[in-house]
XYZ file of C-alpha atoms in Angstrom:
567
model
C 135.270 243.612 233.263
C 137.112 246.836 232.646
C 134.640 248.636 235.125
C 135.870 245.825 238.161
C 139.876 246.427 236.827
C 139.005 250.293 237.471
C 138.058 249.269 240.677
C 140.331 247.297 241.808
C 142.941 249.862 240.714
C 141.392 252.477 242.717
C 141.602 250.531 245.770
C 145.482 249.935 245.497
C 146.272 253.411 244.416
C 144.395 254.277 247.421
C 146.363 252.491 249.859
C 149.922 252.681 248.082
C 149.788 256.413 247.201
C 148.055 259.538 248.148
C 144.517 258.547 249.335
C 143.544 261.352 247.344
C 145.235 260.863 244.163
C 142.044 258.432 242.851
C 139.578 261.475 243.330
C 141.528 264.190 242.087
C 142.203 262.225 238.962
C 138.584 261.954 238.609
C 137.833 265.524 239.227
C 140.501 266.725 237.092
C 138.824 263.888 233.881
C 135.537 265.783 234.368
C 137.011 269.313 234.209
C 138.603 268.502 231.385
C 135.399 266.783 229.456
C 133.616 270.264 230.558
C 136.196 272.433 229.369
C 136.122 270.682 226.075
C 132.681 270.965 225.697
C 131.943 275.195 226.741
C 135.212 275.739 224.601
C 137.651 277.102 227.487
C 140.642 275.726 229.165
C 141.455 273.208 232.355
C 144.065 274.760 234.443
C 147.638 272.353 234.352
C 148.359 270.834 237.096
C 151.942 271.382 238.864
C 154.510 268.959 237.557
C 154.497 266.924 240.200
C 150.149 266.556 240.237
C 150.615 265.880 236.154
C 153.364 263.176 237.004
C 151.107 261.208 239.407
C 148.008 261.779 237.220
C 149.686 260.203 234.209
C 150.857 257.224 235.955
C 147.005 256.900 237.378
C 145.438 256.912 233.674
C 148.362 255.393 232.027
C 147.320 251.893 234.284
C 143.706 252.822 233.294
C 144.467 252.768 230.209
C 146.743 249.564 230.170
C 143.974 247.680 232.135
C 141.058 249.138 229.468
C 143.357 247.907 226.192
C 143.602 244.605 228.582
C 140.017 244.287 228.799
C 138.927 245.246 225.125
C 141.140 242.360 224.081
C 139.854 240.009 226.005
C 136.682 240.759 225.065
C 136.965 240.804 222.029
C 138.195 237.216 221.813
C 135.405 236.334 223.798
C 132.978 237.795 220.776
C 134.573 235.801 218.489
C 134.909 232.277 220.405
C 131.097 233.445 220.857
C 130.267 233.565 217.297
C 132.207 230.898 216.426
C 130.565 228.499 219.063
C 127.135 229.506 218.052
C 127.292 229.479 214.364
C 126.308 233.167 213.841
C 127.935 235.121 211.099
C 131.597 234.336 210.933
C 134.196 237.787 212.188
C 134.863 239.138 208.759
C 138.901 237.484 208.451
C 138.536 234.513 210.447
C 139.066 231.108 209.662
C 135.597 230.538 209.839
C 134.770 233.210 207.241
C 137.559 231.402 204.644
C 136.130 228.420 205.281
C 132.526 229.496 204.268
C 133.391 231.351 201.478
C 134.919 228.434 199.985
C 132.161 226.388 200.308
C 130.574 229.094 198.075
C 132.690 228.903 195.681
C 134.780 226.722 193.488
C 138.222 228.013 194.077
C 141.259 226.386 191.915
C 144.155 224.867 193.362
C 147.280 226.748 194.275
C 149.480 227.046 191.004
C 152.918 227.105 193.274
C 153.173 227.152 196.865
C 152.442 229.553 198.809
C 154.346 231.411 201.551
C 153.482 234.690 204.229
C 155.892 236.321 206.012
C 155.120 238.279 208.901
C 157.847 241.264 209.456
C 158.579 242.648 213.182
C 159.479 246.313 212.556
C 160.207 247.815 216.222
C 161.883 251.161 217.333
C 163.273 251.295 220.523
C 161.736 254.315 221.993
C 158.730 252.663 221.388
C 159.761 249.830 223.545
C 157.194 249.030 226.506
C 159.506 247.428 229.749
C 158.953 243.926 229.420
C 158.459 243.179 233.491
C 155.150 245.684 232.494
C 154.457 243.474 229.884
C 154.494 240.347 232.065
C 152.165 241.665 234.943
C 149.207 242.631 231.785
C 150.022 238.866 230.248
C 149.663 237.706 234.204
C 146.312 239.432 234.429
C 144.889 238.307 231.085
C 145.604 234.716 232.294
C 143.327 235.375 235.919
C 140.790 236.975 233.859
C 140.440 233.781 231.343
C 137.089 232.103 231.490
C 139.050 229.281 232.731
C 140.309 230.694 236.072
C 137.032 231.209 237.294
C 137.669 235.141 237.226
C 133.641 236.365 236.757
C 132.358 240.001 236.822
C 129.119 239.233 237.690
C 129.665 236.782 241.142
C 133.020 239.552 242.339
C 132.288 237.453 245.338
C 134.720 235.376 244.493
C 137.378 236.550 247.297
C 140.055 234.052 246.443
C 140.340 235.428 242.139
C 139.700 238.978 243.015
C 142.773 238.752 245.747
C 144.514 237.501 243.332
C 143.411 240.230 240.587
C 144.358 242.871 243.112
C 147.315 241.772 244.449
C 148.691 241.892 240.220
C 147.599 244.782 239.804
C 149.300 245.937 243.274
C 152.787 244.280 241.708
C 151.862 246.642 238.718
C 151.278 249.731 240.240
C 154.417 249.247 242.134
C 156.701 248.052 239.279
C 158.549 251.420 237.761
C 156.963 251.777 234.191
C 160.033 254.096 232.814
C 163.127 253.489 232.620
C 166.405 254.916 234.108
C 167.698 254.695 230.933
C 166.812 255.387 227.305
C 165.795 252.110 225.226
C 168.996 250.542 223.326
C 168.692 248.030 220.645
C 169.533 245.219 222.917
C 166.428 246.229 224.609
C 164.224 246.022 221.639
C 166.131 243.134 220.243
C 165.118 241.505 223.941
C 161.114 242.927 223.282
C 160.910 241.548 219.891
C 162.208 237.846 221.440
C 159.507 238.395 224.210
C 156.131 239.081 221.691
C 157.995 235.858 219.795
C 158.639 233.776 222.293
C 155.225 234.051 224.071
C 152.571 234.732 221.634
C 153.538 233.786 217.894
C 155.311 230.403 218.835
C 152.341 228.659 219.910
C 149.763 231.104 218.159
C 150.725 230.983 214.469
C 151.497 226.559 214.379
C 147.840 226.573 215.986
C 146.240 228.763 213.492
C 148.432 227.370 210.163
C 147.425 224.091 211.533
C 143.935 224.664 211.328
C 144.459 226.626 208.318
C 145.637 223.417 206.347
C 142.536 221.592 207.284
C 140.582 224.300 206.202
C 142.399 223.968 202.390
C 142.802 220.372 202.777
C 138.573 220.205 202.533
C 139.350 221.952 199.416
C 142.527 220.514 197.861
C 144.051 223.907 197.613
C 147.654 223.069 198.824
C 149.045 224.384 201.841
C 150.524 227.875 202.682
C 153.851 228.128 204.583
C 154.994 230.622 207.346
C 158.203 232.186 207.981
C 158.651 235.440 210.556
C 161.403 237.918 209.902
C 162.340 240.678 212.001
C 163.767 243.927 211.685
C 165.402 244.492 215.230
C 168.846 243.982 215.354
C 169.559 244.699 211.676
C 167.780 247.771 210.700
C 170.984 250.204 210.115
C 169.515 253.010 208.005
C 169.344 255.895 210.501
C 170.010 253.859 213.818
C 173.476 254.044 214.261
C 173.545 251.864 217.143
C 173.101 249.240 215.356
C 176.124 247.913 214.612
C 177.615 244.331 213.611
C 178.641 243.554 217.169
C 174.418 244.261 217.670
C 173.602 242.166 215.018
C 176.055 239.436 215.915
C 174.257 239.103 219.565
C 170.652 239.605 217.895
C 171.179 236.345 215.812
C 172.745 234.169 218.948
C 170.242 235.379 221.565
C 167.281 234.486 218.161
C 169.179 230.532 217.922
C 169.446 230.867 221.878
C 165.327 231.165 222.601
C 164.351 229.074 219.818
C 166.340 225.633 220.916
C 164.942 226.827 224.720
C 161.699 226.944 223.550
C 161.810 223.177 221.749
C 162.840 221.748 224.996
C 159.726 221.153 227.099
C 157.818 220.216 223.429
C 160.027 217.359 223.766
C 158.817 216.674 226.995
C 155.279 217.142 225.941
C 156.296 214.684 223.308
C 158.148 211.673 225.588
C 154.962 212.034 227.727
C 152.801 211.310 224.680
C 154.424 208.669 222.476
C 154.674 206.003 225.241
C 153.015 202.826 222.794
C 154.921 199.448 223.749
C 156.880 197.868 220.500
C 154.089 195.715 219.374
C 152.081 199.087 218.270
C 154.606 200.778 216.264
C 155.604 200.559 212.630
C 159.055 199.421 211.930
C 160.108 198.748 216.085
C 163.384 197.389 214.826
C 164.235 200.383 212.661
C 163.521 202.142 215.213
C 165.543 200.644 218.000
C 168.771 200.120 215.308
C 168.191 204.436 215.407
C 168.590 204.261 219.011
C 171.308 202.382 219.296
C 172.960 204.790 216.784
C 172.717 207.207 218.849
C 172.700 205.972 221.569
C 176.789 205.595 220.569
C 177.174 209.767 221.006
C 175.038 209.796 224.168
C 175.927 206.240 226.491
C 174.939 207.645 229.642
C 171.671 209.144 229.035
C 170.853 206.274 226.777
C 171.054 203.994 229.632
C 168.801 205.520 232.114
C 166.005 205.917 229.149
C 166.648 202.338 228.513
C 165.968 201.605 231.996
C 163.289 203.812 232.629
C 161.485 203.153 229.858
C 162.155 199.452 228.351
C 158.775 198.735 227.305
C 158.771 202.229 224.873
C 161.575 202.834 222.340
C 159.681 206.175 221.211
C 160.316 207.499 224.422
C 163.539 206.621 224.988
C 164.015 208.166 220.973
C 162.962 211.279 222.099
C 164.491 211.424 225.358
C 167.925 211.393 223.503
C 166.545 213.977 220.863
C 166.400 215.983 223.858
C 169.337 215.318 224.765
C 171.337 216.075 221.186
C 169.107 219.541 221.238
C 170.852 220.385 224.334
C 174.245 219.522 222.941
C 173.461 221.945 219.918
C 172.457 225.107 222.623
C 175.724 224.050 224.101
C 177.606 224.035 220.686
C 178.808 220.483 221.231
C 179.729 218.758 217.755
C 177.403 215.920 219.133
C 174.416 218.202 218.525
C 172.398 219.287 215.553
C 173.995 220.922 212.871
C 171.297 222.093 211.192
C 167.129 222.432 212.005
C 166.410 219.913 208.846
C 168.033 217.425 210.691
C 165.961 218.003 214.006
C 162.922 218.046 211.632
C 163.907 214.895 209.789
C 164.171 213.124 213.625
C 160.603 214.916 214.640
C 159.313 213.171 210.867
C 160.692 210.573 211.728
C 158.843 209.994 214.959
C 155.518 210.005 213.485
C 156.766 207.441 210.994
C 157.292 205.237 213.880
C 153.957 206.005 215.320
C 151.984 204.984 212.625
C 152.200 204.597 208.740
C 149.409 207.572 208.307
C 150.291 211.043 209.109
C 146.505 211.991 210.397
C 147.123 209.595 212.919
C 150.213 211.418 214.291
C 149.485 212.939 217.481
C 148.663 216.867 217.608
C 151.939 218.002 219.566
C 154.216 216.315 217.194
C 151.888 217.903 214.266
C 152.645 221.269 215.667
C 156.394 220.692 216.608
C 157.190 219.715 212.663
C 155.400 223.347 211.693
C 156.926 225.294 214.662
C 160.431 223.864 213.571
C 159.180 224.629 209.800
C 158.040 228.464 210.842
C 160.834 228.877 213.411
C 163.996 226.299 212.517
C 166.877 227.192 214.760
C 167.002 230.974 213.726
C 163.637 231.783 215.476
C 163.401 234.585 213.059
C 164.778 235.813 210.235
C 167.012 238.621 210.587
C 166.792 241.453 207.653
C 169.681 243.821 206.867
C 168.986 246.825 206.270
C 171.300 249.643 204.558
C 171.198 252.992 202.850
C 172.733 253.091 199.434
C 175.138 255.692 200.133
C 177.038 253.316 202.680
C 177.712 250.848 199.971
C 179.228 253.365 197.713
C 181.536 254.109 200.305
C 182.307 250.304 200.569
C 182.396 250.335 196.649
C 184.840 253.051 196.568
C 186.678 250.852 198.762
C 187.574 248.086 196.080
C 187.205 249.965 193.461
C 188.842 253.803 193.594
C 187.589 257.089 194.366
C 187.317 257.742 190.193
C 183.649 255.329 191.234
C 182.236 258.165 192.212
C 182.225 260.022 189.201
C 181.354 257.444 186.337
C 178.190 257.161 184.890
C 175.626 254.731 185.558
C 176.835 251.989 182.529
C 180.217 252.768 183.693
C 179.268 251.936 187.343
C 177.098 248.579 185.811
C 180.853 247.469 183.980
C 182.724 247.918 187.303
C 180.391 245.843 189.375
C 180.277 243.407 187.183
C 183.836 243.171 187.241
C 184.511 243.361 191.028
C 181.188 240.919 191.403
C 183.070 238.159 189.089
C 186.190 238.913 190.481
C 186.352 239.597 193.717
C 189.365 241.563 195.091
C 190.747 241.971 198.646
C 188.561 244.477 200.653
C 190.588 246.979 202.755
C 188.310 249.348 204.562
C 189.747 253.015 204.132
C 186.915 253.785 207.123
C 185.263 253.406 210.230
C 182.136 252.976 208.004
C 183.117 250.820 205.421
C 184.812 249.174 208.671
C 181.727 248.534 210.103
C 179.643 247.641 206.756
C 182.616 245.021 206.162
C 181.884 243.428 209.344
C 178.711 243.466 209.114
C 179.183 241.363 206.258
C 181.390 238.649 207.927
C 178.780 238.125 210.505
C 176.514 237.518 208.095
C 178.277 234.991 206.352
C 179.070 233.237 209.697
C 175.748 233.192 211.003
C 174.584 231.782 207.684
C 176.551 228.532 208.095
C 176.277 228.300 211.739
C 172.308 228.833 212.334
C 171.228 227.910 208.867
C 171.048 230.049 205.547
C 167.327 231.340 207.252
C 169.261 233.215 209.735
C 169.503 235.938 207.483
C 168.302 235.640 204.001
C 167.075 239.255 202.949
C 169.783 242.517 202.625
C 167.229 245.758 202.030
C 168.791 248.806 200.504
C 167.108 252.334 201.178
C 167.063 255.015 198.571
C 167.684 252.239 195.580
C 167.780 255.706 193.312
C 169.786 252.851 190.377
C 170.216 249.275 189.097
C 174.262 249.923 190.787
C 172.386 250.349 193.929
C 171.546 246.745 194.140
C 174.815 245.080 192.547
C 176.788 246.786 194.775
C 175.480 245.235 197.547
C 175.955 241.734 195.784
C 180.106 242.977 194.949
C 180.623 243.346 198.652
C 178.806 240.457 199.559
C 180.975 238.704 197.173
C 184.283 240.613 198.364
C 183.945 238.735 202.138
C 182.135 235.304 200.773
C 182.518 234.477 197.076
C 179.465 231.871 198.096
C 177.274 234.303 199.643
C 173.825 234.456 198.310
C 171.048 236.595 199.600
C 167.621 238.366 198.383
C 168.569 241.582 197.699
C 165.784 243.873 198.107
C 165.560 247.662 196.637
C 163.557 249.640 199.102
C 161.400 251.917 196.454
C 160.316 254.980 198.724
C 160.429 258.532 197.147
C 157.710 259.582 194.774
C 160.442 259.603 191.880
C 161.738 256.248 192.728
C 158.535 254.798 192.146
C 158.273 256.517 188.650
C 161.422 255.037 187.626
C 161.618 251.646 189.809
C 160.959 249.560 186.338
C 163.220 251.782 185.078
C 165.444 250.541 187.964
C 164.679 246.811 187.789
C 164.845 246.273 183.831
C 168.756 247.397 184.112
C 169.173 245.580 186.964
C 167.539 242.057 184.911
C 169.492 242.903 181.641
C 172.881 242.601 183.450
C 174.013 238.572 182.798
C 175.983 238.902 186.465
C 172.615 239.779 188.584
C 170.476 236.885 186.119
C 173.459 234.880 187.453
C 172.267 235.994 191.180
C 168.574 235.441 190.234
C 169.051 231.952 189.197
C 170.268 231.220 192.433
C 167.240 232.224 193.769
C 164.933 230.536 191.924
C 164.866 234.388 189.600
C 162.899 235.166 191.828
C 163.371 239.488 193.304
C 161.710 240.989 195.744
C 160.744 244.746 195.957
C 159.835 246.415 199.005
C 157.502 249.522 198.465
C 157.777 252.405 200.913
C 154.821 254.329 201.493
C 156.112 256.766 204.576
C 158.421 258.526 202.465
C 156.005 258.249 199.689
C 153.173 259.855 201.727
C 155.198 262.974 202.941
C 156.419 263.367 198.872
C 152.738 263.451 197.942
C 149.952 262.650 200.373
C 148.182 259.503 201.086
C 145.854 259.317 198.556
C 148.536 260.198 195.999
C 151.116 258.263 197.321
C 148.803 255.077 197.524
C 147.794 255.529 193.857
C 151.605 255.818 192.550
C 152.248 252.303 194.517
C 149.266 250.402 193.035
C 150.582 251.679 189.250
C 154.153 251.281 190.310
C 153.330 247.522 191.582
C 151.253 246.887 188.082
C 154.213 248.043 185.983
C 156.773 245.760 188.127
C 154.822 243.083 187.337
C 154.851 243.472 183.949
C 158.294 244.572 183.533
C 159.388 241.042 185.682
C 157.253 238.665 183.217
C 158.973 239.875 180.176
C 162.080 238.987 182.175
C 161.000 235.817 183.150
C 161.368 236.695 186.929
C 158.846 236.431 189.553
C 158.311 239.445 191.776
C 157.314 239.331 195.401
C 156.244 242.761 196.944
C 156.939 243.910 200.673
C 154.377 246.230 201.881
C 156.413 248.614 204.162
C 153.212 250.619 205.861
C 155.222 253.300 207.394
C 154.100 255.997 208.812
C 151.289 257.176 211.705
C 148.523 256.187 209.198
C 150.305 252.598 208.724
C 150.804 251.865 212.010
C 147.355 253.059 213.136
């Protein structure tokens, strides 16, 4: 596959560029793999040469990484089919291994989170992203796209004629990456591979436990673009006000044509479904809010109240993207109409129908927040904001004396008058979080990280400023654990932080339940990997320990920094 991509690149470069720019890429490859090998050195090219050589084996490389992938899922749909060894992580592989064994139900429910950590200069353009995703599709099994019969004239035209649009489609930008750009990445990689990829997979997941009586393990997605402050100061409230409307923006998009799917689906007559007058007293209830739509479904589809139910489900989603009061005010209540669906289907969920299956755990993953935003903040900003409400003299007390104040300003919260452009900014960012909380849903943003938690103060100052813009804002507050010292002394950290009765207050809010994210980049330049790696398992053992005798559970965020981390 890769070898016919190669070769369909060479023709285009040939007759869109210099007609020799294909050989002398190749010549200059070869000098350099003999260079490399007798120990010497290949001359540089001028700058201009180097520019249009890099281009040439940066698309060589793009269509290479294309075809690994796609060959590597055809492996595994390989092994799968013919009952070979299971891929060491699959589904397939759980699934066997708990026929081995007898594994014990879950004691509590489970739940993954999956964390999108981006950085804008490492943002690829997305129009590049769309021409690989185009080619992926031709080369499919399903298209008819084979290496072996290239005689295919009508695929390979097509296969060119991509890669043409690639080659021609500017693969820098005029501009450096901003965080709107990321932020607009991030939604891409959401909106087109982990929407319908994880519901799929958790879906067959739960059958997979469900042989077992295990329990089931939820999904959520959080994301870091957008809200990631610590060193990016372009990220700013306004940033993170846009990230979170553009996140509720895509998702309620993306539900639209699944309601299609579903009103082309559900079309049994009333004799078939369970509680038909129920279900036409709920569309006559709404049908109240939306007269004129409910009319043409009632015409179009007379014969089939669960069409005409969805069609105005459809239509109150739209009202919601339009920020109509008719419209959803929350994604429980879309998820209680979706429920409510299958309830009118049929009596037994496992004869609900597949696309309403995998709406109710898209809207469970995903709600109307898409994904979870996560503030992030370095510890020295909320002193500032501290300072703020409480008086320069903050600065200078000790750590009890710091504890006392909190506790005070945390209880009672006083007016907060920035003396700053940064507490300004850290104020505001506050307010938006608040709103977006009761307009998108308490997922919007549920997690506040702080960097360089060096003391327990670190973490209830965070939860006195909260307080300071919304007495009833509630979020995870999460110390960020990254130096070698800070791992020493993180119980250290936490045990102050669980003996003060304002933050057990906070913890019993959320379920005492505190979450500790452990950095291993910092970590790793303190003391090396192997060093650094060792500190985190003892640091995560003493946590654990230190959080029992508290009676709090502990969740740990693995925060694989770092060129090692990120491979």
């Amino acid at each position: 596959m890769v070898n016919l991509l190669w070769s369909l690149l060479d023709d285009v470069v040939r007759g869109e560029d210099n007609p020799h720019l294909v050989d002398d890429a190749h010549r200059y490859f070869d000098g350099v793999l003999r260079h490399r090998e007798s120990g010497g050195s290949q001359p540089k090219p001028d700058v201009r040469e180097a520019e249009a050589l890099a281009r040439y084996f940066t698309e060589r490389l793009r269509l290479q990484n294309l075809a690994e992938d796609l060959a590597r899922a055809k492996v595994v749909e390989m092994r799968r089919k013919d009952g070979s060894e299971p891929p060491r992580g699959s589904l397939n592989q759980l699934a066997k291994l708990l026929d081995q064994r007898q594994a014990e139900p879950f004691g509590r429910p489970l739940v993954g989170r999956m964390v999108l950590t981006f950085h804008p200069t490492e943002s690829t353009r997305r129009t590049i992203l769309q021409h690989i995703r185009k080619l992926g599709q031709l080369l499919d099994p399903a298209s008819g796209v084979s290496v072996a019969h290239a005689q295919h004239d009508t695929q390979i035209f097509r296969l060119r004629e991509e890669i043409r649009a690639l080659w021609r489609t500017p693969s820098r930008r005029q501009d450096r990456p901003t965080v709107l750009d990321e932020v607009e990445l991030g939604i891409f990689y959401l909106e087109h591979s982990l929407f319908s990829m994880l519901p799929d997979l958790l879906l067959e997941l739960d059958q997979v436990l469900a042989r077992h009586r295990l329990g089931r393990i939820d999904w959520a997605v959080d994301s870091w673009i957008g809200g990631d402050r610590d060193g990016h100061p372009q990220v700013t409230a306004q940033v993170t006000e846009h990230t979170l409307r553009r996140h509720q923006e895509t998702i309620l998009r993306l539900y639209q044509p699944l309601l299609d799917d579903l009103e082309r689906t559900l079309t049994a007559s009333d004799r078939y479904l369970e509680k038909s007058e129920q279900c036409r007293r709920w569309i006559a209830l709404l049908a109240e809010e939306f007269p004129d739509v409910a009319d043409v479904l009632a015409r179009r589809y007379p014969m089939e109240p669960l069409r005409q139910m969805v069609g105005l489900m459809r239509e109150r989603l739209a009202a919601t993207l339009n920020h109509d009061p008719r419209g959803y005010r929350q994604a429980h209540q879309f998820r209680q109409d979706v429920e409510q669906l299958g309830r009118f289907w049929d009596a037994d969920p496992d004869h609900w129908p597949y696309e309403l299956k995998r709406l109710l755990r898209q809207i469970d993953i995903f709600g109307f927040h898409l994904a979870s935003l996560d503030i992030r903040q370095h510890s020295r900003v909320h002193i500032e904001g501290v300072v703020d409400l409480a008086g320069e003299e903050y600065r200078t007390l000790s750590e009890r004396d710091k504890m006392k104040v909190l506790a005070q300003l945390i209880e009672h919260p006083p007016a907060w008058i920035p003396s700053s452009s940064v507490t300004a900014e850290l104020k505001e960012t506050f307010q938006v979080i608040s709103q977006a909380r009761r307009q998108y849903g308490p997922r919007a943003v549920s997690r506040y990280l702080v960097s360089m938690a060096h003391h327990a103060s670190d973490l209830l100052a965070v939860l006195a400023l909260g307080r300071a813009v919304d007495p009833e804002l509630s979020l995870d507050i999460i110390p960020l654990v990254e130096t070698l010292d800070d791992l020493e002394n993180a119980v250290v950290i936490l045990d102050q932080a669980f003996q003060e009765p304002v933050w057990r207050q906070h913890l019993q809010s959320r379920q005492f339940y505190q979450e500790v994210m452990l950095g291993y980049s910092d970590s790793t330049k303190d003391a090396g990997t192997f060093t650094a790696s060792w500190k985190i398992y003892q640091a995560q053992n003493q946590l654990m320990l230190g959080a029992e005798q508290h009676g709090v559970t502990l969740g740990f965020f693995q925060g694989r920094g770092g060129a090692l981390g990120r491979g």
